């Protein structure tokens, strides 16, 4: 009975490995994901489903973290990764190296979950658009300022955004560059 298996999977996603017919059932796997079964369940999904682009697109729309267990070819598929990170920004870490270097996908991921900013691909840190990404991240969580390097830690616009962030604004001053922290006019404005 698939309902019994589904209830068991809610407690232990590894149970699926013992049910070959259900491992190959797209409708059952999607039902599992809709019932918030841990994304690890996808580890036991049939190889055919893991390679089925249309199915994977449906699945990552429900739980982006299953990107971890899909075929490598699909981890390099722009649409699959975009849908996955829109669902769960943390999914970006499971995409291909090439897609992790894409600013547009990183923005989607950071918009979805500012904690992803900690794992921004180093190659993005040296692009003109990086400042925009920093502002997006610190606007949501000032804690992201911790992961900003160099002169951007002393960028007054970024610091002001961090001070007004939706989350953790009290951390903003902790990560401000020393030059700014010691600036009397800045401290009076803050």
PDB file of C-alpha atoms in Angstrom:
ATOM      1  CA  UNK A   1       0.000   0.000   0.000  1.00  0.00           C
ATOM      2  CA  UNK A   2       1.622   3.241  -1.163  1.00  0.00           C
ATOM      3  CA  UNK A   3      -0.010   5.300   1.620  1.00  0.00           C
ATOM      4  CA  UNK A   4       1.732   3.165   4.239  1.00  0.00           C
ATOM      5  CA  UNK A   5       5.054   3.571   2.470  1.00  0.00           C
ATOM      6  CA  UNK A   6       4.483   7.331   2.239  1.00  0.00           C
ATOM      7  CA  UNK A   7       3.894   7.538   5.996  1.00  0.00           C
ATOM      8  CA  UNK A   8       7.058   5.527   6.605  1.00  0.00           C
ATOM      9  CA  UNK A   9       9.025   7.795   4.273  1.00  0.00           C
ATOM     10  CA  UNK A  10       8.046  10.850   6.300  1.00  0.00           C
ATOM     11  CA  UNK A  11      10.090   9.355   9.144  1.00  0.00           C
ATOM     12  CA  UNK A  12      12.825   7.709   7.083  1.00  0.00           C
ATOM     13  CA  UNK A  13      13.430   8.672   3.444  1.00  0.00           C
ATOM     14  CA  UNK A  14      15.676   5.638   2.945  1.00  0.00           C
ATOM     15  CA  UNK A  15      12.684   3.268   3.141  1.00  0.00           C
ATOM     16  CA  UNK A  16      12.047   3.885  -0.565  1.00  0.00           C
ATOM     17  CA  UNK A  17      15.058   1.750  -1.522  1.00  0.00           C
ATOM     18  CA  UNK A  18      13.027  -1.357  -0.591  1.00  0.00           C
ATOM     19  CA  UNK A  19      10.159  -0.639  -3.014  1.00  0.00           C
ATOM     20  CA  UNK A  20      11.372  -0.882  -6.639  1.00  0.00           C
ATOM     21  CA  UNK A  21       7.964  -0.202  -8.214  1.00  0.00           C
ATOM     22  CA  UNK A  22       7.485   2.970  -6.180  1.00  0.00           C
ATOM     23  CA  UNK A  23      11.054   4.101  -6.887  1.00  0.00           C
ATOM     24  CA  UNK A  24      10.115   4.163 -10.573  1.00  0.00           C
ATOM     25  CA  UNK A  25       6.727   5.842 -10.087  1.00  0.00           C
ATOM     26  CA  UNK A  26       6.854   9.516 -11.011  1.00  0.00           C
ATOM     27  CA  UNK A  27       3.464  10.198  -9.451  1.00  0.00           C
ATOM     28  CA  UNK A  28       4.439   8.524  -6.163  1.00  0.00           C
ATOM     29  CA  UNK A  29       7.744  10.391  -5.922  1.00  0.00           C
ATOM     30  CA  UNK A  30       6.021  13.713  -6.592  1.00  0.00           C
ATOM     31  CA  UNK A  31       3.444  12.810  -3.947  1.00  0.00           C
ATOM     32  CA  UNK A  32       6.295  12.158  -1.492  1.00  0.00           C
ATOM     33  CA  UNK A  33       7.867  15.535  -2.228  1.00  0.00           C
ATOM     34  CA  UNK A  34       4.495  17.277  -1.857  1.00  0.00           C
ATOM     35  CA  UNK A  35       4.128  15.652   1.571  1.00  0.00           C
ATOM     36  CA  UNK A  36       7.476  17.156   2.626  1.00  0.00           C
ATOM     37  CA  UNK A  37       9.361  13.875   2.659  1.00  0.00           C
ATOM     38  CA  UNK A  38      13.077  14.696   3.038  1.00  0.00           C
ATOM     39  CA  UNK A  39      14.821  15.438  -0.264  1.00  0.00           C
ATOM     40  CA  UNK A  40      17.099  12.474   0.450  1.00  0.00           C
ATOM     41  CA  UNK A  41      14.260  10.268  -0.818  1.00  0.00           C
ATOM     42  CA  UNK A  42      15.404  11.227  -4.311  1.00  0.00           C
ATOM     43  CA  UNK A  43      18.622   9.321  -3.747  1.00  0.00           C
ATOM     44  CA  UNK A  44      16.578   6.135  -4.117  1.00  0.00           C
ATOM     45  CA  UNK A  45      14.514   7.170  -7.131  1.00  0.00           C
ATOM     46  CA  UNK A  46      15.084   5.113 -10.268  1.00  0.00           C
ATOM     47  CA  UNK A  47      17.889   6.163 -12.605  1.00  0.00           C
ATOM     48  CA  UNK A  48      15.320   6.630 -15.368  1.00  0.00           C
ATOM     49  CA  UNK A  49      13.450   9.246 -13.328  1.00  0.00           C
ATOM     50  CA  UNK A  50      16.662  10.977 -12.254  1.00  0.00           C
ATOM     51  CA  UNK A  51      17.525  11.344 -15.946  1.00  0.00           C
ATOM     52  CA  UNK A  52      14.039  12.422 -17.069  1.00  0.00           C
ATOM     53  CA  UNK A  53      14.295  16.178 -17.583  1.00  0.00           C
ATOM     54  CA  UNK A  54      10.532  16.804 -17.595  1.00  0.00           C
ATOM     55  CA  UNK A  55      10.090  14.862 -14.375  1.00  0.00           C
ATOM     56  CA  UNK A  56      13.087  16.518 -12.698  1.00  0.00           C
ATOM     57  CA  UNK A  57      11.676  19.958 -13.597  1.00  0.00           C
ATOM     58  CA  UNK A  58       8.436  19.043 -11.816  1.00  0.00           C
ATOM     59  CA  UNK A  59      10.316  17.629  -8.838  1.00  0.00           C
ATOM     60  CA  UNK A  60      12.706  20.572  -8.296  1.00  0.00           C
ATOM     61  CA  UNK A  61       9.709  22.922  -8.417  1.00  0.00           C
ATOM     62  CA  UNK A  62       8.398  21.080  -5.330  1.00  0.00           C
ATOM     63  CA  UNK A  63      11.755  20.601  -3.586  1.00  0.00           C
ATOM     64  CA  UNK A  64      14.803  22.286  -5.083  1.00  0.00           C
ATOM     65  CA  UNK A  65      17.201  20.324  -2.892  1.00  0.00           C
ATOM     66  CA  UNK A  66      16.654  17.156  -4.904  1.00  0.00           C
ATOM     67  CA  UNK A  67      19.043  18.725  -7.407  1.00  0.00           C
ATOM     68  CA  UNK A  68      21.688  17.038  -5.265  1.00  0.00           C
ATOM     69  CA  UNK A  69      20.658  13.604  -6.584  1.00  0.00           C
ATOM     70  CA  UNK A  70      19.806  14.255 -10.218  1.00  0.00           C
ATOM     71  CA  UNK A  71      21.951  13.308 -13.178  1.00  0.00           C
ATOM     72  CA  UNK A  72      25.026  15.547 -13.701  1.00  0.00           C
ATOM     73  CA  UNK A  73      23.701  16.602 -17.118  1.00  0.00           C
ATOM     74  CA  UNK A  74      20.652  18.135 -15.421  1.00  0.00           C
ATOM     75  CA  UNK A  75      22.803  19.893 -12.811  1.00  0.00           C
ATOM     76  CA  UNK A  76      24.170  21.798 -15.794  1.00  0.00           C
ATOM     77  CA  UNK A  77      20.716  22.543 -17.247  1.00  0.00           C
ATOM     78  CA  UNK A  78      19.963  26.248 -16.826  1.00  0.00           C
ATOM     79  CA  UNK A  79      16.184  25.815 -16.571  1.00  0.00           C
ATOM     80  CA  UNK A  80      16.374  22.935 -14.080  1.00  0.00           C
ATOM     81  CA  UNK A  81      18.792  24.841 -11.840  1.00  0.00           C
ATOM     82  CA  UNK A  82      16.789  28.063 -12.112  1.00  0.00           C
ATOM     83  CA  UNK A  83      13.602  26.294 -10.981  1.00  0.00           C
ATOM     84  CA  UNK A  84      15.494  24.513  -8.186  1.00  0.00           C
ATOM     85  CA  UNK A  85      17.074  27.676  -6.749  1.00  0.00           C
ATOM     86  CA  UNK A  86      13.790  29.577  -7.047  1.00  0.00           C
ATOM     87  CA  UNK A  87      12.291  26.867  -4.820  1.00  0.00           C
ATOM     88  CA  UNK A  88      15.262  26.665  -2.444  1.00  0.00           C
ATOM     89  CA  UNK A  89      18.292  28.931  -2.825  1.00  0.00           C
ATOM     90  CA  UNK A  90      20.539  26.372  -1.151  1.00  0.00           C
ATOM     91  CA  UNK A  91      20.108  24.143  -4.211  1.00  0.00           C
ATOM     92  CA  UNK A  92      22.671  26.322  -5.994  1.00  0.00           C
ATOM     93  CA  UNK A  93      25.443  24.384  -4.255  1.00  0.00           C
ATOM     94  CA  UNK A  94      24.370  21.249  -6.154  1.00  0.00           C
ATOM     95  CA  UNK A  95      24.483  22.831  -9.617  1.00  0.00           C
ATOM     96  CA  UNK A  96      27.415  22.531 -11.985  1.00  0.00           C
ATOM     97  CA  UNK A  97      30.476  24.729 -11.482  1.00  0.00           C
ATOM     98  CA  UNK A  98      29.595  26.689 -14.620  1.00  0.00           C
ATOM     99  CA  UNK A  99      26.095  27.519 -13.389  1.00  0.00           C
ATOM    100  CA  UNK A 100      27.306  28.444  -9.891  1.00  0.00           C
ATOM    101  CA  UNK A 101      29.348  31.153 -11.628  1.00  0.00           C
ATOM    102  CA  UNK A 102      26.240  32.670 -13.199  1.00  0.00           C
ATOM    103  CA  UNK A 103      25.223  35.942 -11.572  1.00  0.00           C
ATOM    104  CA  UNK A 104      21.563  35.626 -12.593  1.00  0.00           C
ATOM    105  CA  UNK A 105      21.184  32.219 -10.923  1.00  0.00           C
ATOM    106  CA  UNK A 106      23.097  33.382  -7.861  1.00  0.00           C
ATOM    107  CA  UNK A 107      20.746  36.360  -7.549  1.00  0.00           C
ATOM    108  CA  UNK A 108      17.732  34.050  -7.641  1.00  0.00           C
ATOM    109  CA  UNK A 109      19.320  31.853  -4.972  1.00  0.00           C
ATOM    110  CA  UNK A 110      20.291  34.771  -2.708  1.00  0.00           C
ATOM    111  CA  UNK A 111      16.833  36.338  -3.128  1.00  0.00           C
ATOM    112  CA  UNK A 112      15.334  33.056  -1.994  1.00  0.00           C
ATOM    113  CA  UNK A 113      17.763  32.513   0.876  1.00  0.00           C
ATOM    114  CA  UNK A 114      20.317  35.179   1.854  1.00  0.00           C
ATOM    115  CA  UNK A 115      22.431  32.581   3.671  1.00  0.00           C
ATOM    116  CA  UNK A 116      23.475  31.321   0.221  1.00  0.00           C
ATOM    117  CA  UNK A 117      25.589  34.463  -0.080  1.00  0.00           C
ATOM    118  CA  UNK A 118      28.219  32.735   2.058  1.00  0.00           C
ATOM    119  CA  UNK A 119      28.843  30.287  -0.805  1.00  0.00           C
ATOM    120  CA  UNK A 120      28.915  32.736  -3.699  1.00  0.00           C
ATOM    121  CA  UNK A 121      31.360  31.515  -6.304  1.00  0.00           C
ATOM    122  CA  UNK A 122      34.675  33.379  -5.877  1.00  0.00           C
ATOM    123  CA  UNK A 123      34.733  34.318  -9.578  1.00  0.00           C
ATOM    124  CA  UNK A 124      31.685  36.565  -9.023  1.00  0.00           C
ATOM    125  CA  UNK A 125      33.515  38.597  -6.396  1.00  0.00           C
ATOM    126  CA  UNK A 126      35.591  40.258  -9.083  1.00  0.00           C
ATOM    127  CA  UNK A 127      32.772  41.386 -11.344  1.00  0.00           C
ATOM    128  CA  UNK A 128      31.200  44.847 -11.484  1.00  0.00           C
ATOM    129  CA  UNK A 129      27.797  43.320 -10.614  1.00  0.00           C
ATOM    130  CA  UNK A 130      29.089  41.885  -7.327  1.00  0.00           C
ATOM    131  CA  UNK A 131      28.228  45.097  -5.465  1.00  0.00           C
ATOM    132  CA  UNK A 132      24.599  44.684  -6.565  1.00  0.00           C
ATOM    133  CA  UNK A 133      24.620  41.109  -5.264  1.00  0.00           C
ATOM    134  CA  UNK A 134      26.057  42.282  -1.934  1.00  0.00           C
ATOM    135  CA  UNK A 135      23.276  44.855  -1.588  1.00  0.00           C
ATOM    136  CA  UNK A 136      20.643  42.216  -2.374  1.00  0.00           C
ATOM    137  CA  UNK A 137      22.065  39.912   0.312  1.00  0.00           C
ATOM    138  CA  UNK A 138      22.616  42.460   3.104  1.00  0.00           C
ATOM    139  CA  UNK A 139      19.197  43.976   2.480  1.00  0.00           C
ATOM    140  CA  UNK A 140      17.729  40.656   3.607  1.00  0.00           C
ATOM    141  CA  UNK A 141      20.272  39.816   6.293  1.00  0.00           C
ATOM    142  CA  UNK A 142      23.003  42.058   7.646  1.00  0.00           C
ATOM    143  CA  UNK A 143      24.854  38.908   8.659  1.00  0.00           C
ATOM    144  CA  UNK A 144      25.845  38.526   4.992  1.00  0.00           C
ATOM    145  CA  UNK A 145      28.182  41.486   5.463  1.00  0.00           C
ATOM    146  CA  UNK A 146      30.448  39.016   7.253  1.00  0.00           C
ATOM    147  CA  UNK A 147      31.240  37.388   3.900  1.00  0.00           C
ATOM    148  CA  UNK A 148      31.974  40.605   2.027  1.00  0.00           C
ATOM    149  CA  UNK A 149      35.656  41.232   1.442  1.00  0.00           C
ATOM    150  CA  UNK A 150      37.773  44.285   0.793  1.00  0.00           C
ATOM    151  CA  UNK A 151      36.556  47.767  -0.023  1.00  0.00           C
ATOM    152  CA  UNK A 152      32.868  46.838  -0.111  1.00  0.00           C
ATOM    153  CA  UNK A 153      32.965  46.493   3.678  1.00  0.00           C
ATOM    154  CA  UNK A 154      33.617  50.219   3.714  1.00  0.00           C
ATOM    155  CA  UNK A 155      30.981  51.145   1.144  1.00  0.00           C
ATOM    156  CA  UNK A 156      28.593  53.493   2.978  1.00  0.00           C
ATOM    157  CA  UNK A 157      25.617  52.577   0.784  1.00  0.00           C
ATOM    158  CA  UNK A 158      26.068  48.883   1.534  1.00  0.00           C
ATOM    159  CA  UNK A 159      26.488  49.546   5.246  1.00  0.00           C
ATOM    160  CA  UNK A 160      23.342  51.677   5.365  1.00  0.00           C
ATOM    161  CA  UNK A 161      21.374  48.937   3.596  1.00  0.00           C
ATOM    162  CA  UNK A 162      22.707  46.389   6.091  1.00  0.00           C
ATOM    163  CA  UNK A 163      21.677  48.604   9.005  1.00  0.00           C
ATOM    164  CA  UNK A 164      18.148  48.635   7.620  1.00  0.00           C
ATOM    165  CA  UNK A 165      18.084  44.931   6.703  1.00  0.00           C
ATOM    166  CA  UNK A 166      15.071  42.714   7.285  1.00  0.00           C
ATOM    167  CA  UNK A 167      17.063  40.384   9.505  1.00  0.00           C
ATOM    168  CA  UNK A 168      20.051  40.631  11.840  1.00  0.00           C
ATOM    169  CA  UNK A 169      20.595  44.390  11.420  1.00  0.00           C
ATOM    170  CA  UNK A 170      22.356  44.442  14.812  1.00  0.00           C
ATOM    171  CA  UNK A 171      25.236  42.504  13.218  1.00  0.00           C
ATOM    172  CA  UNK A 172      25.909  45.151  10.597  1.00  0.00           C
ATOM    173  CA  UNK A 173      28.323  47.203  12.682  1.00  0.00           C
ATOM    174  CA  UNK A 174      30.224  44.101  13.709  1.00  0.00           C
ATOM    175  CA  UNK A 175      31.339  43.491  10.109  1.00  0.00           C
ATOM    176  CA  UNK A 176      31.863  47.060   8.936  1.00  0.00           C
ATOM    177  CA  UNK A 177      35.398  47.861   7.810  1.00  0.00           C
ATOM    178  CA  UNK A 178      37.655  49.371  10.462  1.00  0.00           C
ATOM    179  CA  UNK A 179      38.130  52.634   8.565  1.00  0.00           C
ATOM    180  CA  UNK A 180      34.377  53.248   8.580  1.00  0.00           C
ATOM    181  CA  UNK A 181      33.893  52.030  12.135  1.00  0.00           C
ATOM    182  CA  UNK A 182      36.414  54.622  13.312  1.00  0.00           C
ATOM    183  CA  UNK A 183      34.800  57.410  11.308  1.00  0.00           C
ATOM    184  CA  UNK A 184      33.063  59.856  13.638  1.00  0.00           C
ATOM    185  CA  UNK A 185      30.636  61.210  10.987  1.00  0.00           C
ATOM    186  CA  UNK A 186      29.525  57.680  10.094  1.00  0.00           C
ATOM    187  CA  UNK A 187      28.936  56.719  13.702  1.00  0.00           C
ATOM    188  CA  UNK A 188      26.866  59.864  14.240  1.00  0.00           C
ATOM    189  CA  UNK A 189      24.750  59.067  11.156  1.00  0.00           C
ATOM    190  CA  UNK A 190      24.304  55.407  12.184  1.00  0.00           C
TER     191      UNK A 190
END
